[in-house]
């Protein structure tokens, strides 16, 4: 049961432009969402999170938007840099059961110089 | 300030052998999670442990897989009688507590079953 979906396996963006990574979920009990970034041969590293009481959270070049009615969230990176090239995982959990964090399949972002 | 450590980084086993994967959490973290990443798939939750206790093993296959987090020492994910389908990257994560704490991931162990 794929409760968290990232429908774009890959995304290519020019340096300096905006990268938009999308994520959809099906479980209405999810109320805490995270984005992780993963470089090859390394574990995922936490990037940014958002709880369901918000619709936007910003941290430097990274902004996460949450649309609860559409069960959709997105990660915006602006301006994109070559060092942002990595696989980005969307994750979701219900706070009451944070143990069971569900991850999407990931989107590979390539930022071209 | 050591992060989550996992060893070995790469493990090769023949079908029927046992695989032991070790995870040392961030110092001071008492919660450990194990995830599996199959090719072309996202990370899948396997088990959540606190010191000496399994809290949630709903993602663990019912047979051949076990996990422990002893009072002293690393957490161990053990796979008995491995099969080719067990080939995957296994990630361990730790957090100081549950709730909305983010989880800090180790570099993973890539298991290859020949």
mmCIF file with all atom_site columns, C-alpha atoms in Angstrom:
data_model
loop_
_atom_site.group_PDB
_atom_site.id
_atom_site.type_symbol
_atom_site.label_atom_id
_atom_site.label_alt_id
_atom_site.label_comp_id
_atom_site.label_asym_id
_atom_site.label_entity_id
_atom_site.label_seq_id
_atom_site.pdbx_PDB_ins_code
_atom_site.Cartn_x
_atom_site.Cartn_y
_atom_site.Cartn_z
_atom_site.occupancy
_atom_site.B_iso_or_equiv
_atom_site.pdbx_formal_charge
_atom_site.auth_seq_id
_atom_site.auth_comp_id
_atom_site.auth_asym_id
_atom_site.auth_atom_id
_atom_site.pdbx_PDB_model_num
ATOM 1   C CA . UNK A 1 1   ? 0.000  0.000   0.000   1.00 0.00 ? 1   UNK A CA 1
ATOM 2   C CA . UNK A 1 2   ? 1.741  3.079   -1.275  1.00 0.00 ? 2   UNK A CA 1
ATOM 3   C CA . UNK A 1 3   ? 0.370  5.715   1.067   1.00 0.00 ? 3   UNK A CA 1
ATOM 4   C CA . UNK A 1 4   ? 2.936  8.293   0.021   1.00 0.00 ? 4   UNK A CA 1
ATOM 5   C CA . UNK A 1 5   ? 3.567  8.796   -3.666  1.00 0.00 ? 5   UNK A CA 1
ATOM 6   C CA . UNK A 1 6   ? 6.160  10.718  -5.563  1.00 0.00 ? 6   UNK A CA 1
ATOM 7   C CA . UNK A 1 7   ? 5.068  10.349  -9.131  1.00 0.00 ? 7   UNK A CA 1
ATOM 8   C CA . UNK A 1 8   ? 8.098  11.921  -10.751 1.00 0.00 ? 8   UNK A CA 1
ATOM 9   C CA . UNK A 1 9   ? 11.111 9.634   -10.492 1.00 0.00 ? 9   UNK A CA 1
ATOM 10  C CA . UNK A 1 10  ? 13.396 12.349  -11.828 1.00 0.00 ? 10  UNK A CA 1
ATOM 11  C CA . UNK A 1 11  ? 13.577 16.084  -12.382 1.00 0.00 ? 11  UNK A CA 1
ATOM 12  C CA . UNK A 1 12  ? 16.172 18.156  -14.206 1.00 0.00 ? 12  UNK A CA 1
ATOM 13  C CA . UNK A 1 13  ? 16.494 21.894  -13.595 1.00 0.00 ? 13  UNK A CA 1
ATOM 14  C CA . UNK A 1 14  ? 18.887 24.614  -14.671 1.00 0.00 ? 14  UNK A CA 1
ATOM 15  C CA . UNK A 1 15  ? 21.029 26.236  -12.000 1.00 0.00 ? 15  UNK A CA 1
ATOM 16  C CA . UNK A 1 16  ? 19.376 29.337  -10.603 1.00 0.00 ? 16  UNK A CA 1
ATOM 17  C CA . UNK A 1 17  ? 15.876 28.255  -11.519 1.00 0.00 ? 17  UNK A CA 1
ATOM 18  C CA . UNK A 1 18  ? 13.197 26.877  -9.205  1.00 0.00 ? 18  UNK A CA 1
ATOM 19  C CA . UNK A 1 19  ? 12.926 23.166  -8.456  1.00 0.00 ? 19  UNK A CA 1
ATOM 20  C CA . UNK A 1 20  ? 9.489  21.888  -7.480  1.00 0.00 ? 20  UNK A CA 1
ATOM 21  C CA . UNK A 1 21  ? 9.192  18.380  -6.092  1.00 0.00 ? 21  UNK A CA 1
ATOM 22  C CA . UNK A 1 22  ? 5.735  16.973  -5.516  1.00 0.00 ? 22  UNK A CA 1
ATOM 23  C CA . UNK A 1 23  ? 4.315  14.434  -3.115  1.00 0.00 ? 23  UNK A CA 1
ATOM 24  C CA . UNK A 1 24  ? 0.809  13.023  -2.651  1.00 0.00 ? 24  UNK A CA 1
ATOM 25  C CA . UNK A 1 25  ? -0.545 10.981  0.226   1.00 0.00 ? 25  UNK A CA 1
ATOM 26  C CA . UNK A 1 26  ? -3.679 8.970   0.779   1.00 0.00 ? 26  UNK A CA 1
ATOM 27  C CA . UNK A 1 27  ? -3.916 8.539   4.546   1.00 0.00 ? 27  UNK A CA 1
ATOM 28  C CA . UNK A 1 28  ? -5.922 11.382  6.075   1.00 0.00 ? 28  UNK A CA 1
ATOM 29  C CA . UNK A 1 29  ? -4.436 10.524  9.490   1.00 0.00 ? 29  UNK A CA 1
ATOM 30  C CA . UNK A 1 30  ? -1.038 11.840  8.410   1.00 0.00 ? 30  UNK A CA 1
ATOM 31  C CA . UNK A 1 31  ? -0.389 15.176  10.032  1.00 0.00 ? 31  UNK A CA 1
ATOM 32  C CA . UNK A 1 32  ? 3.360  15.566  9.986   1.00 0.00 ? 32  UNK A CA 1
ATOM 33  C CA . UNK A 1 33  ? 5.392  15.672  6.811   1.00 0.00 ? 33  UNK A CA 1
ATOM 34  C CA . UNK A 1 34  ? 9.101  15.742  6.153   1.00 0.00 ? 34  UNK A CA 1
ATOM 35  C CA . UNK A 1 35  ? 11.497 15.968  3.260   1.00 0.00 ? 35  UNK A CA 1
ATOM 36  C CA . UNK A 1 36  ? 14.781 14.113  3.312   1.00 0.00 ? 36  UNK A CA 1
ATOM 37  C CA . UNK A 1 37  ? 17.680 14.483  0.910   1.00 0.00 ? 37  UNK A CA 1
ATOM 38  C CA . UNK A 1 38  ? 19.888 11.560  0.033   1.00 0.00 ? 38  UNK A CA 1
ATOM 39  C CA . UNK A 1 39  ? 23.259 11.571  -1.682  1.00 0.00 ? 39  UNK A CA 1
ATOM 40  C CA . UNK A 1 40  ? 24.659 8.342   -3.171  1.00 0.00 ? 40  UNK A CA 1
ATOM 41  C CA . UNK A 1 41  ? 26.158 5.959   -0.603  1.00 0.00 ? 41  UNK A CA 1
ATOM 42  C CA . UNK A 1 42  ? 24.840 8.059   2.292   1.00 0.00 ? 42  UNK A CA 1
ATOM 43  C CA . UNK A 1 43  ? 21.784 7.853   4.517   1.00 0.00 ? 43  UNK A CA 1
ATOM 44  C CA . UNK A 1 44  ? 18.925 10.320  4.098   1.00 0.00 ? 44  UNK A CA 1
ATOM 45  C CA . UNK A 1 45  ? 19.381 13.648  5.869   1.00 0.00 ? 45  UNK A CA 1
ATOM 46  C CA . UNK A 1 46  ? 16.524 15.703  7.204   1.00 0.00 ? 46  UNK A CA 1
ATOM 47  C CA . UNK A 1 47  ? 15.767 18.799  5.163   1.00 0.00 ? 47  UNK A CA 1
ATOM 48  C CA . UNK A 1 48  ? 12.529 20.429  6.266   1.00 0.00 ? 48  UNK A CA 1
ATOM 49  C CA . UNK A 1 49  ? 9.225  19.505  7.871   1.00 0.00 ? 49  UNK A CA 1
ATOM 50  C CA . UNK A 1 50  ? 5.698  20.802  8.209   1.00 0.00 ? 50  UNK A CA 1
ATOM 51  C CA . UNK A 1 51  ? 2.826  19.952  10.501  1.00 0.00 ? 51  UNK A CA 1
ATOM 52  C CA . UNK A 1 52  ? -0.762 19.956  9.380   1.00 0.00 ? 52  UNK A CA 1
ATOM 53  C CA . UNK A 1 53  ? -1.602 23.116  11.277  1.00 0.00 ? 53  UNK A CA 1
ATOM 54  C CA . UNK A 1 54  ? 0.475  25.044  8.753   1.00 0.00 ? 54  UNK A CA 1
ATOM 55  C CA . UNK A 1 55  ? 0.301  25.353  5.001   1.00 0.00 ? 55  UNK A CA 1
ATOM 56  C CA . UNK A 1 56  ? 3.804  26.672  4.471   1.00 0.00 ? 56  UNK A CA 1
ATOM 57  C CA . UNK A 1 57  ? 7.199  26.378  6.094   1.00 0.00 ? 57  UNK A CA 1
ATOM 58  C CA . UNK A 1 58  ? 10.293 28.138  4.858   1.00 0.00 ? 58  UNK A CA 1
ATOM 59  C CA . UNK A 1 59  ? 13.965 27.584  5.612   1.00 0.00 ? 59  UNK A CA 1
ATOM 60  C CA . UNK A 1 60  ? 16.371 29.535  3.467   1.00 0.00 ? 60  UNK A CA 1
ATOM 61  C CA . UNK A 1 61  ? 16.122 28.369  -0.126  1.00 0.00 ? 61  UNK A CA 1
ATOM 62  C CA . UNK A 1 62  ? 13.713 25.574  0.819   1.00 0.00 ? 62  UNK A CA 1
ATOM 63  C CA . UNK A 1 63  ? 9.961  25.978  1.218   1.00 0.00 ? 63  UNK A CA 1
ATOM 64  C CA . UNK A 1 64  ? 7.436  23.246  1.797   1.00 0.00 ? 64  UNK A CA 1
ATOM 65  C CA . UNK A 1 65  ? 3.788  23.802  0.948   1.00 0.00 ? 65  UNK A CA 1
ATOM 66  C CA . UNK A 1 66  ? 0.972  21.646  2.290   1.00 0.00 ? 66  UNK A CA 1
ATOM 67  C CA . UNK A 1 67  ? -2.502 21.402  0.767   1.00 0.00 ? 67  UNK A CA 1
ATOM 68  C CA . UNK A 1 68  ? -4.447 19.204  3.157   1.00 0.00 ? 68  UNK A CA 1
ATOM 69  C CA . UNK A 1 69  ? -7.661 19.149  1.142   1.00 0.00 ? 69  UNK A CA 1
ATOM 70  C CA . UNK A 1 70  ? -5.771 17.835  -1.868  1.00 0.00 ? 70  UNK A CA 1
ATOM 71  C CA . UNK A 1 71  ? -3.495 15.640  0.262   1.00 0.00 ? 71  UNK A CA 1
ATOM 72  C CA . UNK A 1 72  ? -0.567 17.146  -1.543  1.00 0.00 ? 72  UNK A CA 1
ATOM 73  C CA . UNK A 1 73  ? 2.700  18.713  -0.537  1.00 0.00 ? 73  UNK A CA 1
ATOM 74  C CA . UNK A 1 74  ? 5.526  20.182  -2.497  1.00 0.00 ? 74  UNK A CA 1
ATOM 75  C CA . UNK A 1 75  ? 9.104  21.223  -1.898  1.00 0.00 ? 75  UNK A CA 1
ATOM 76  C CA . UNK A 1 76  ? 10.364 24.350  -3.635  1.00 0.00 ? 76  UNK A CA 1
ATOM 77  C CA . UNK A 1 77  ? 14.061 25.040  -3.953  1.00 0.00 ? 77  UNK A CA 1
ATOM 78  C CA . UNK A 1 78  ? 14.978 28.470  -5.201  1.00 0.00 ? 78  UNK A CA 1
ATOM 79  C CA . UNK A 1 79  ? 17.453 29.243  -6.534  1.00 0.00 ? 79  UNK A CA 1
ATOM 80  C CA . UNK A 1 80  ? 18.557 25.684  -7.346  1.00 0.00 ? 80  UNK A CA 1
ATOM 81  C CA . UNK A 1 81  ? 22.249 24.893  -7.067  1.00 0.00 ? 81  UNK A CA 1
ATOM 82  C CA . UNK A 1 82  ? 24.299 21.987  -8.479  1.00 0.00 ? 82  UNK A CA 1
ATOM 83  C CA . UNK A 1 83  ? 24.917 20.796  -4.910  1.00 0.00 ? 83  UNK A CA 1
ATOM 84  C CA . UNK A 1 84  ? 21.180 20.240  -4.560  1.00 0.00 ? 84  UNK A CA 1
ATOM 85  C CA . UNK A 1 85  ? 21.447 17.311  -6.968  1.00 0.00 ? 85  UNK A CA 1
ATOM 86  C CA . UNK A 1 86  ? 20.301 14.325  -4.915  1.00 0.00 ? 86  UNK A CA 1
ATOM 87  C CA . UNK A 1 87  ? 17.333 12.046  -4.351  1.00 0.00 ? 87  UNK A CA 1
ATOM 88  C CA . UNK A 1 88  ? 14.565 13.705  -2.337  1.00 0.00 ? 88  UNK A CA 1
ATOM 89  C CA . UNK A 1 89  ? 12.221 11.595  -0.242  1.00 0.00 ? 89  UNK A CA 1
ATOM 90  C CA . UNK A 1 90  ? 8.882  12.781  1.026   1.00 0.00 ? 90  UNK A CA 1
ATOM 91  C CA . UNK A 1 91  ? 7.799  11.213  4.331   1.00 0.00 ? 91  UNK A CA 1
ATOM 92  C CA . UNK A 1 92  ? 4.618  11.340  6.365   1.00 0.00 ? 92  UNK A CA 1
ATOM 93  C CA . UNK A 1 93  ? 3.479  10.160  9.747   1.00 0.00 ? 93  UNK A CA 1
ATOM 94  C CA . UNK A 1 94  ? 0.621  10.503  12.168  1.00 0.00 ? 94  UNK A CA 1
ATOM 95  C CA . UNK A 1 95  ? 2.026  12.138  15.287  1.00 0.00 ? 95  UNK A CA 1
ATOM 96  C CA . UNK A 1 96  ? 0.238  9.586   17.424  1.00 0.00 ? 96  UNK A CA 1
ATOM 97  C CA . UNK A 1 97  ? 2.295  6.901   15.699  1.00 0.00 ? 97  UNK A CA 1
ATOM 98  C CA . UNK A 1 98  ? 5.513  8.578   14.616  1.00 0.00 ? 98  UNK A CA 1
ATOM 99  C CA . UNK A 1 99  ? 7.167  5.179   14.555  1.00 0.00 ? 99  UNK A CA 1
ATOM 100 C CA . UNK A 1 100 ? 5.475  4.313   11.315  1.00 0.00 ? 100 UNK A CA 1
ATOM 101 C CA . UNK A 1 101 ? 6.846  6.931   8.984   1.00 0.00 ? 101 UNK A CA 1
ATOM 102 C CA . UNK A 1 102 ? 5.943  6.265   5.357   1.00 0.00 ? 102 UNK A CA 1
ATOM 103 C CA . UNK A 1 103 ? 8.257  7.320   2.590   1.00 0.00 ? 103 UNK A CA 1
ATOM 104 C CA . UNK A 1 104 ? 7.698  7.990   -1.065  1.00 0.00 ? 104 UNK A CA 1
ATOM 105 C CA . UNK A 1 105 ? 9.868  6.312   -3.655  1.00 0.00 ? 105 UNK A CA 1
ATOM 106 C CA . UNK A 1 106 ? 11.974 9.433   -4.114  1.00 0.00 ? 106 UNK A CA 1
ATOM 107 C CA . UNK A 1 107 ? 12.619 11.950  -6.880  1.00 0.00 ? 107 UNK A CA 1
ATOM 108 C CA . UNK A 1 108 ? 16.093 12.305  -8.323  1.00 0.00 ? 108 UNK A CA 1
ATOM 109 C CA . UNK A 1 109 ? 16.854 15.991  -8.821  1.00 0.00 ? 109 UNK A CA 1
ATOM 110 C CA . UNK A 1 110 ? 19.617 17.023  -11.188 1.00 0.00 ? 110 UNK A CA 1
ATOM 111 C CA . UNK A 1 111 ? 20.610 20.671  -11.237 1.00 0.00 ? 111 UNK A CA 1
ATOM 112 C CA . UNK A 1 112 ? 22.628 21.515  -14.319 1.00 0.00 ? 112 UNK A CA 1
ATOM 113 C CA . UNK A 1 113 ? 25.250 24.265  -14.190 1.00 0.00 ? 113 UNK A CA 1
ATOM 114 C CA . UNK B 2 1   ? 29.733 14.494  17.425  1.00 0.00 ? 1   UNK B CA 1
ATOM 115 C CA . UNK B 2 2   ? 29.263 11.107  15.845  1.00 0.00 ? 2   UNK B CA 1
ATOM 116 C CA . UNK B 2 3   ? 26.080 10.483  13.940  1.00 0.00 ? 3   UNK B CA 1
ATOM 117 C CA . UNK B 2 4   ? 24.396 7.161   13.439  1.00 0.00 ? 4   UNK B CA 1
ATOM 118 C CA . UNK B 2 5   ? 26.927 4.478   12.602  1.00 0.00 ? 5   UNK B CA 1
ATOM 119 C CA . UNK B 2 6   ? 26.147 1.354   10.663  1.00 0.00 ? 6   UNK B CA 1
ATOM 120 C CA . UNK B 2 7   ? 28.374 -1.554  9.878   1.00 0.00 ? 7   UNK B CA 1
ATOM 121 C CA . UNK B 2 8   ? 29.218 -3.217  7.750   1.00 0.00 ? 8   UNK B CA 1
ATOM 122 C CA . UNK B 2 9   ? 28.570 -0.847  4.874   1.00 0.00 ? 9   UNK B CA 1
ATOM 123 C CA . UNK B 2 10  ? 28.479 -3.713  2.419   1.00 0.00 ? 10  UNK B CA 1
ATOM 124 C CA . UNK B 2 11  ? 27.617 -7.301  3.200   1.00 0.00 ? 11  UNK B CA 1
ATOM 125 C CA . UNK B 2 12  ? 27.597 -10.213 0.803   1.00 0.00 ? 12  UNK B CA 1
ATOM 126 C CA . UNK B 2 13  ? 25.937 -13.467 1.773   1.00 0.00 ? 13  UNK B CA 1
ATOM 127 C CA . UNK B 2 14  ? 25.036 -16.669 0.008   1.00 0.00 ? 14  UNK B CA 1
ATOM 128 C CA . UNK B 2 15  ? 21.508 -17.978 0.130   1.00 0.00 ? 15  UNK B CA 1
ATOM 129 C CA . UNK B 2 16  ? 20.820 -19.712 3.432   1.00 0.00 ? 16  UNK B CA 1
ATOM 130 C CA . UNK B 2 17  ? 23.429 -17.822 5.428   1.00 0.00 ? 17  UNK B CA 1
ATOM 131 C CA . UNK B 2 18  ? 22.742 -15.358 8.215   1.00 0.00 ? 18  UNK B CA 1
ATOM 132 C CA . UNK B 2 19  ? 23.173 -11.605 7.951   1.00 0.00 ? 19  UNK B CA 1
ATOM 133 C CA . UNK B 2 20  ? 23.804 -9.372  10.970  1.00 0.00 ? 20  UNK B CA 1
ATOM 134 C CA . UNK B 2 21  ? 23.538 -5.644  10.545  1.00 0.00 ? 21  UNK B CA 1
ATOM 135 C CA . UNK B 2 22  ? 24.663 -3.326  13.329  1.00 0.00 ? 22  UNK B CA 1
ATOM 136 C CA . UNK B 2 23  ? 23.536 0.172   14.189  1.00 0.00 ? 23  UNK B CA 1
ATOM 137 C CA . UNK B 2 24  ? 24.942 2.528   16.802  1.00 0.00 ? 24  UNK B CA 1
ATOM 138 C CA . UNK B 2 25  ? 22.566 5.464   17.349  1.00 0.00 ? 25  UNK B CA 1
ATOM 139 C CA . UNK B 2 26  ? 23.512 9.045   17.992  1.00 0.00 ? 26  UNK B CA 1
ATOM 140 C CA . UNK B 2 27  ? 24.899 9.314   21.524  1.00 0.00 ? 27  UNK B CA 1
ATOM 141 C CA . UNK B 2 28  ? 22.025 9.932   23.900  1.00 0.00 ? 28  UNK B CA 1
ATOM 142 C CA . UNK B 2 29  ? 19.346 8.692   21.517  1.00 0.00 ? 29  UNK B CA 1
ATOM 143 C CA . UNK B 2 30  ? 17.273 5.872   22.924  1.00 0.00 ? 30  UNK B CA 1
ATOM 144 C CA . UNK B 2 31  ? 15.010 5.209   19.939  1.00 0.00 ? 31  UNK B CA 1
ATOM 145 C CA . UNK B 2 32  ? 16.125 3.210   16.938  1.00 0.00 ? 32  UNK B CA 1
ATOM 146 C CA . UNK B 2 33  ? 14.297 2.515   13.703  1.00 0.00 ? 33  UNK B CA 1
ATOM 147 C CA . UNK B 2 34  ? 15.174 0.149   10.889  1.00 0.00 ? 34  UNK B CA 1
ATOM 148 C CA . UNK B 2 35  ? 14.137 0.736   7.280   1.00 0.00 ? 35  UNK B CA 1
ATOM 149 C CA . UNK B 2 36  ? 14.645 -1.215  4.098   1.00 0.00 ? 36  UNK B CA 1
ATOM 150 C CA . UNK B 2 37  ? 15.026 0.293   0.666   1.00 0.00 ? 37  UNK B CA 1
ATOM 151 C CA . UNK B 2 38  ? 14.402 -2.065  -2.196  1.00 0.00 ? 38  UNK B CA 1
ATOM 152 C CA . UNK B 2 39  ? 15.522 -1.104  -5.696  1.00 0.00 ? 39  UNK B CA 1
ATOM 153 C CA . UNK B 2 40  ? 13.229 1.517   -7.260  1.00 0.00 ? 40  UNK B CA 1
ATOM 154 C CA . UNK B 2 41  ? 11.209 1.803   -4.063  1.00 0.00 ? 41  UNK B CA 1
ATOM 155 C CA . UNK B 2 42  ? 11.095 4.203   -1.160  1.00 0.00 ? 42  UNK B CA 1
ATOM 156 C CA . UNK B 2 43  ? 12.200 3.501   2.356   1.00 0.00 ? 43  UNK B CA 1
ATOM 157 C CA . UNK B 2 44  ? 9.926  1.085   4.171   1.00 0.00 ? 44  UNK B CA 1
ATOM 158 C CA . UNK B 2 45  ? 9.596  0.999   7.927   1.00 0.00 ? 45  UNK B CA 1
ATOM 159 C CA . UNK B 2 46  ? 10.513 -2.315  9.516   1.00 0.00 ? 46  UNK B CA 1
ATOM 160 C CA . UNK B 2 47  ? 10.818 -1.992  13.278  1.00 0.00 ? 47  UNK B CA 1
ATOM 161 C CA . UNK B 2 48  ? 11.032 0.527   16.092  1.00 0.00 ? 48  UNK B CA 1
ATOM 162 C CA . UNK B 2 49  ? 12.976 -0.247  19.245  1.00 0.00 ? 49  UNK B CA 1
ATOM 163 C CA . UNK B 2 50  ? 13.829 1.388   22.504  1.00 0.00 ? 50  UNK B CA 1
ATOM 164 C CA . UNK B 2 51  ? 16.506 0.050   24.813  1.00 0.00 ? 51  UNK B CA 1
ATOM 165 C CA . UNK B 2 52  ? 15.741 -3.626  25.468  1.00 0.00 ? 52  UNK B CA 1
ATOM 166 C CA . UNK B 2 53  ? 12.227 -3.328  24.002  1.00 0.00 ? 53  UNK B CA 1
ATOM 167 C CA . UNK B 2 54  ? 10.603 -3.819  20.631  1.00 0.00 ? 54  UNK B CA 1
ATOM 168 C CA . UNK B 2 55  ? 7.900  -1.167  20.417  1.00 0.00 ? 55  UNK B CA 1
ATOM 169 C CA . UNK B 2 56  ? 6.557  -1.682  16.911  1.00 0.00 ? 56  UNK B CA 1
ATOM 170 C CA . UNK B 2 57  ? 7.548  -4.449  14.518  1.00 0.00 ? 57  UNK B CA 1
ATOM 171 C CA . UNK B 2 58  ? 4.598  -4.132  12.170  1.00 0.00 ? 58  UNK B CA 1
ATOM 172 C CA . UNK B 2 59  ? 6.891  -3.719  9.169   1.00 0.00 ? 59  UNK B CA 1
ATOM 173 C CA . UNK B 2 60  ? 9.027  -6.755  9.856   1.00 0.00 ? 60  UNK B CA 1
ATOM 174 C CA . UNK B 2 61  ? 8.557  -9.906  7.799   1.00 0.00 ? 61  UNK B CA 1
ATOM 175 C CA . UNK B 2 62  ? 7.072  -12.548 10.060  1.00 0.00 ? 62  UNK B CA 1
ATOM 176 C CA . UNK B 2 63  ? 9.831  -15.070 9.518   1.00 0.00 ? 63  UNK B CA 1
ATOM 177 C CA . UNK B 2 64  ? 13.616 -14.990 9.430   1.00 0.00 ? 64  UNK B CA 1
ATOM 178 C CA . UNK B 2 65  ? 13.902 -11.343 10.550  1.00 0.00 ? 65  UNK B CA 1
ATOM 179 C CA . UNK B 2 66  ? 14.550 -10.215 14.108  1.00 0.00 ? 66  UNK B CA 1
ATOM 180 C CA . UNK B 2 67  ? 15.863 -7.097  15.791  1.00 0.00 ? 67  UNK B CA 1
ATOM 181 C CA . UNK B 2 68  ? 17.208 -6.184  19.172  1.00 0.00 ? 68  UNK B CA 1
ATOM 182 C CA . UNK B 2 69  ? 18.524 -3.117  20.957  1.00 0.00 ? 69  UNK B CA 1
ATOM 183 C CA . UNK B 2 70  ? 20.292 -4.299  24.096  1.00 0.00 ? 70  UNK B CA 1
ATOM 184 C CA . UNK B 2 71  ? 21.011 -2.184  27.126  1.00 0.00 ? 71  UNK B CA 1
ATOM 185 C CA . UNK B 2 72  ? 24.629 -2.032  26.089  1.00 0.00 ? 72  UNK B CA 1
ATOM 186 C CA . UNK B 2 73  ? 25.891 -2.087  22.538  1.00 0.00 ? 73  UNK B CA 1
ATOM 187 C CA . UNK B 2 74  ? 24.433 -1.468  19.129  1.00 0.00 ? 74  UNK B CA 1
ATOM 188 C CA . UNK B 2 75  ? 21.079 -2.419  17.723  1.00 0.00 ? 75  UNK B CA 1
ATOM 189 C CA . UNK B 2 76  ? 21.211 -5.573  15.614  1.00 0.00 ? 76  UNK B CA 1
ATOM 190 C CA . UNK B 2 77  ? 19.025 -6.498  12.675  1.00 0.00 ? 77  UNK B CA 1
ATOM 191 C CA . UNK B 2 78  ? 19.358 -10.196 12.029  1.00 0.00 ? 78  UNK B CA 1
ATOM 192 C CA . UNK B 2 79  ? 18.228 -12.002 8.915   1.00 0.00 ? 79  UNK B CA 1
ATOM 193 C CA . UNK B 2 80  ? 18.386 -15.780 9.010   1.00 0.00 ? 80  UNK B CA 1
ATOM 194 C CA . UNK B 2 81  ? 18.558 -18.005 5.948   1.00 0.00 ? 81  UNK B CA 1
ATOM 195 C CA . UNK B 2 82  ? 18.807 -15.096 3.559   1.00 0.00 ? 82  UNK B CA 1
ATOM 196 C CA . UNK B 2 83  ? 17.200 -15.253 0.130   1.00 0.00 ? 83  UNK B CA 1
ATOM 197 C CA . UNK B 2 84  ? 17.904 -13.190 -2.968  1.00 0.00 ? 84  UNK B CA 1
ATOM 198 C CA . UNK B 2 85  ? 14.859 -11.023 -2.277  1.00 0.00 ? 85  UNK B CA 1
ATOM 199 C CA . UNK B 2 86  ? 16.518 -9.802  0.910   1.00 0.00 ? 86  UNK B CA 1
ATOM 200 C CA . UNK B 2 87  ? 19.066 -7.907  -1.188  1.00 0.00 ? 87  UNK B CA 1
ATOM 201 C CA . UNK B 2 88  ? 18.473 -4.261  -0.357  1.00 0.00 ? 88  UNK B CA 1
ATOM 202 C CA . UNK B 2 89  ? 19.867 -1.272  1.482   1.00 0.00 ? 89  UNK B CA 1
ATOM 203 C CA . UNK B 2 90  ? 19.033 -1.333  5.179   1.00 0.00 ? 90  UNK B CA 1
ATOM 204 C CA . UNK B 2 91  ? 19.000 1.989   6.975   1.00 0.00 ? 91  UNK B CA 1
ATOM 205 C CA . UNK B 2 92  ? 18.973 2.611   10.670  1.00 0.00 ? 92  UNK B CA 1
ATOM 206 C CA . UNK B 2 93  ? 17.744 5.876   12.174  1.00 0.00 ? 93  UNK B CA 1
ATOM 207 C CA . UNK B 2 94  ? 17.686 7.199   15.715  1.00 0.00 ? 94  UNK B CA 1
ATOM 208 C CA . UNK B 2 95  ? 15.831 9.894   17.591  1.00 0.00 ? 95  UNK B CA 1
ATOM 209 C CA . UNK B 2 96  ? 15.906 11.152  21.173  1.00 0.00 ? 96  UNK B CA 1
ATOM 210 C CA . UNK B 2 97  ? 12.174 10.580  21.565  1.00 0.00 ? 97  UNK B CA 1
ATOM 211 C CA . UNK B 2 98  ? 9.058  10.077  19.508  1.00 0.00 ? 98  UNK B CA 1
ATOM 212 C CA . UNK B 2 99  ? 6.472  12.677  18.605  1.00 0.00 ? 99  UNK B CA 1
ATOM 213 C CA . UNK B 2 100 ? 7.688  15.058  15.964  1.00 0.00 ? 100 UNK B CA 1
ATOM 214 C CA . UNK B 2 101 ? 11.380 14.461  16.447  1.00 0.00 ? 101 UNK B CA 1
ATOM 215 C CA . UNK B 2 102 ? 13.171 14.031  13.194  1.00 0.00 ? 102 UNK B CA 1
ATOM 216 C CA . UNK B 2 103 ? 15.094 10.868  12.683  1.00 0.00 ? 103 UNK B CA 1
ATOM 217 C CA . UNK B 2 104 ? 18.791 10.848  11.974  1.00 0.00 ? 104 UNK B CA 1
ATOM 218 C CA . UNK B 2 105 ? 19.824 8.212   9.494   1.00 0.00 ? 105 UNK B CA 1
ATOM 219 C CA . UNK B 2 106 ? 22.941 6.139   9.236   1.00 0.00 ? 106 UNK B CA 1
ATOM 220 C CA . UNK B 2 107 ? 24.746 5.566   5.926   1.00 0.00 ? 107 UNK B CA 1
ATOM 221 C CA . UNK B 2 108 ? 23.054 2.209   5.434   1.00 0.00 ? 108 UNK B CA 1
ATOM 222 C CA . UNK B 2 109 ? 24.202 -1.355  4.903   1.00 0.00 ? 109 UNK B CA 1
ATOM 223 C CA . UNK B 2 110 ? 23.908 -2.737  1.412   1.00 0.00 ? 110 UNK B CA 1
ATOM 224 C CA . UNK B 2 111 ? 23.146 -6.433  1.582   1.00 0.00 ? 111 UNK B CA 1
ATOM 225 C CA . UNK B 2 112 ? 23.720 -8.537  -1.488  1.00 0.00 ? 112 UNK B CA 1
ATOM 226 C CA . UNK B 2 113 ? 22.573 -12.139 -1.482  1.00 0.00 ? 113 UNK B CA 1
ATOM 227 C CA . UNK B 2 114 ? 24.215 -14.300 -4.101  1.00 0.00 ? 114 UNK B CA 1
#
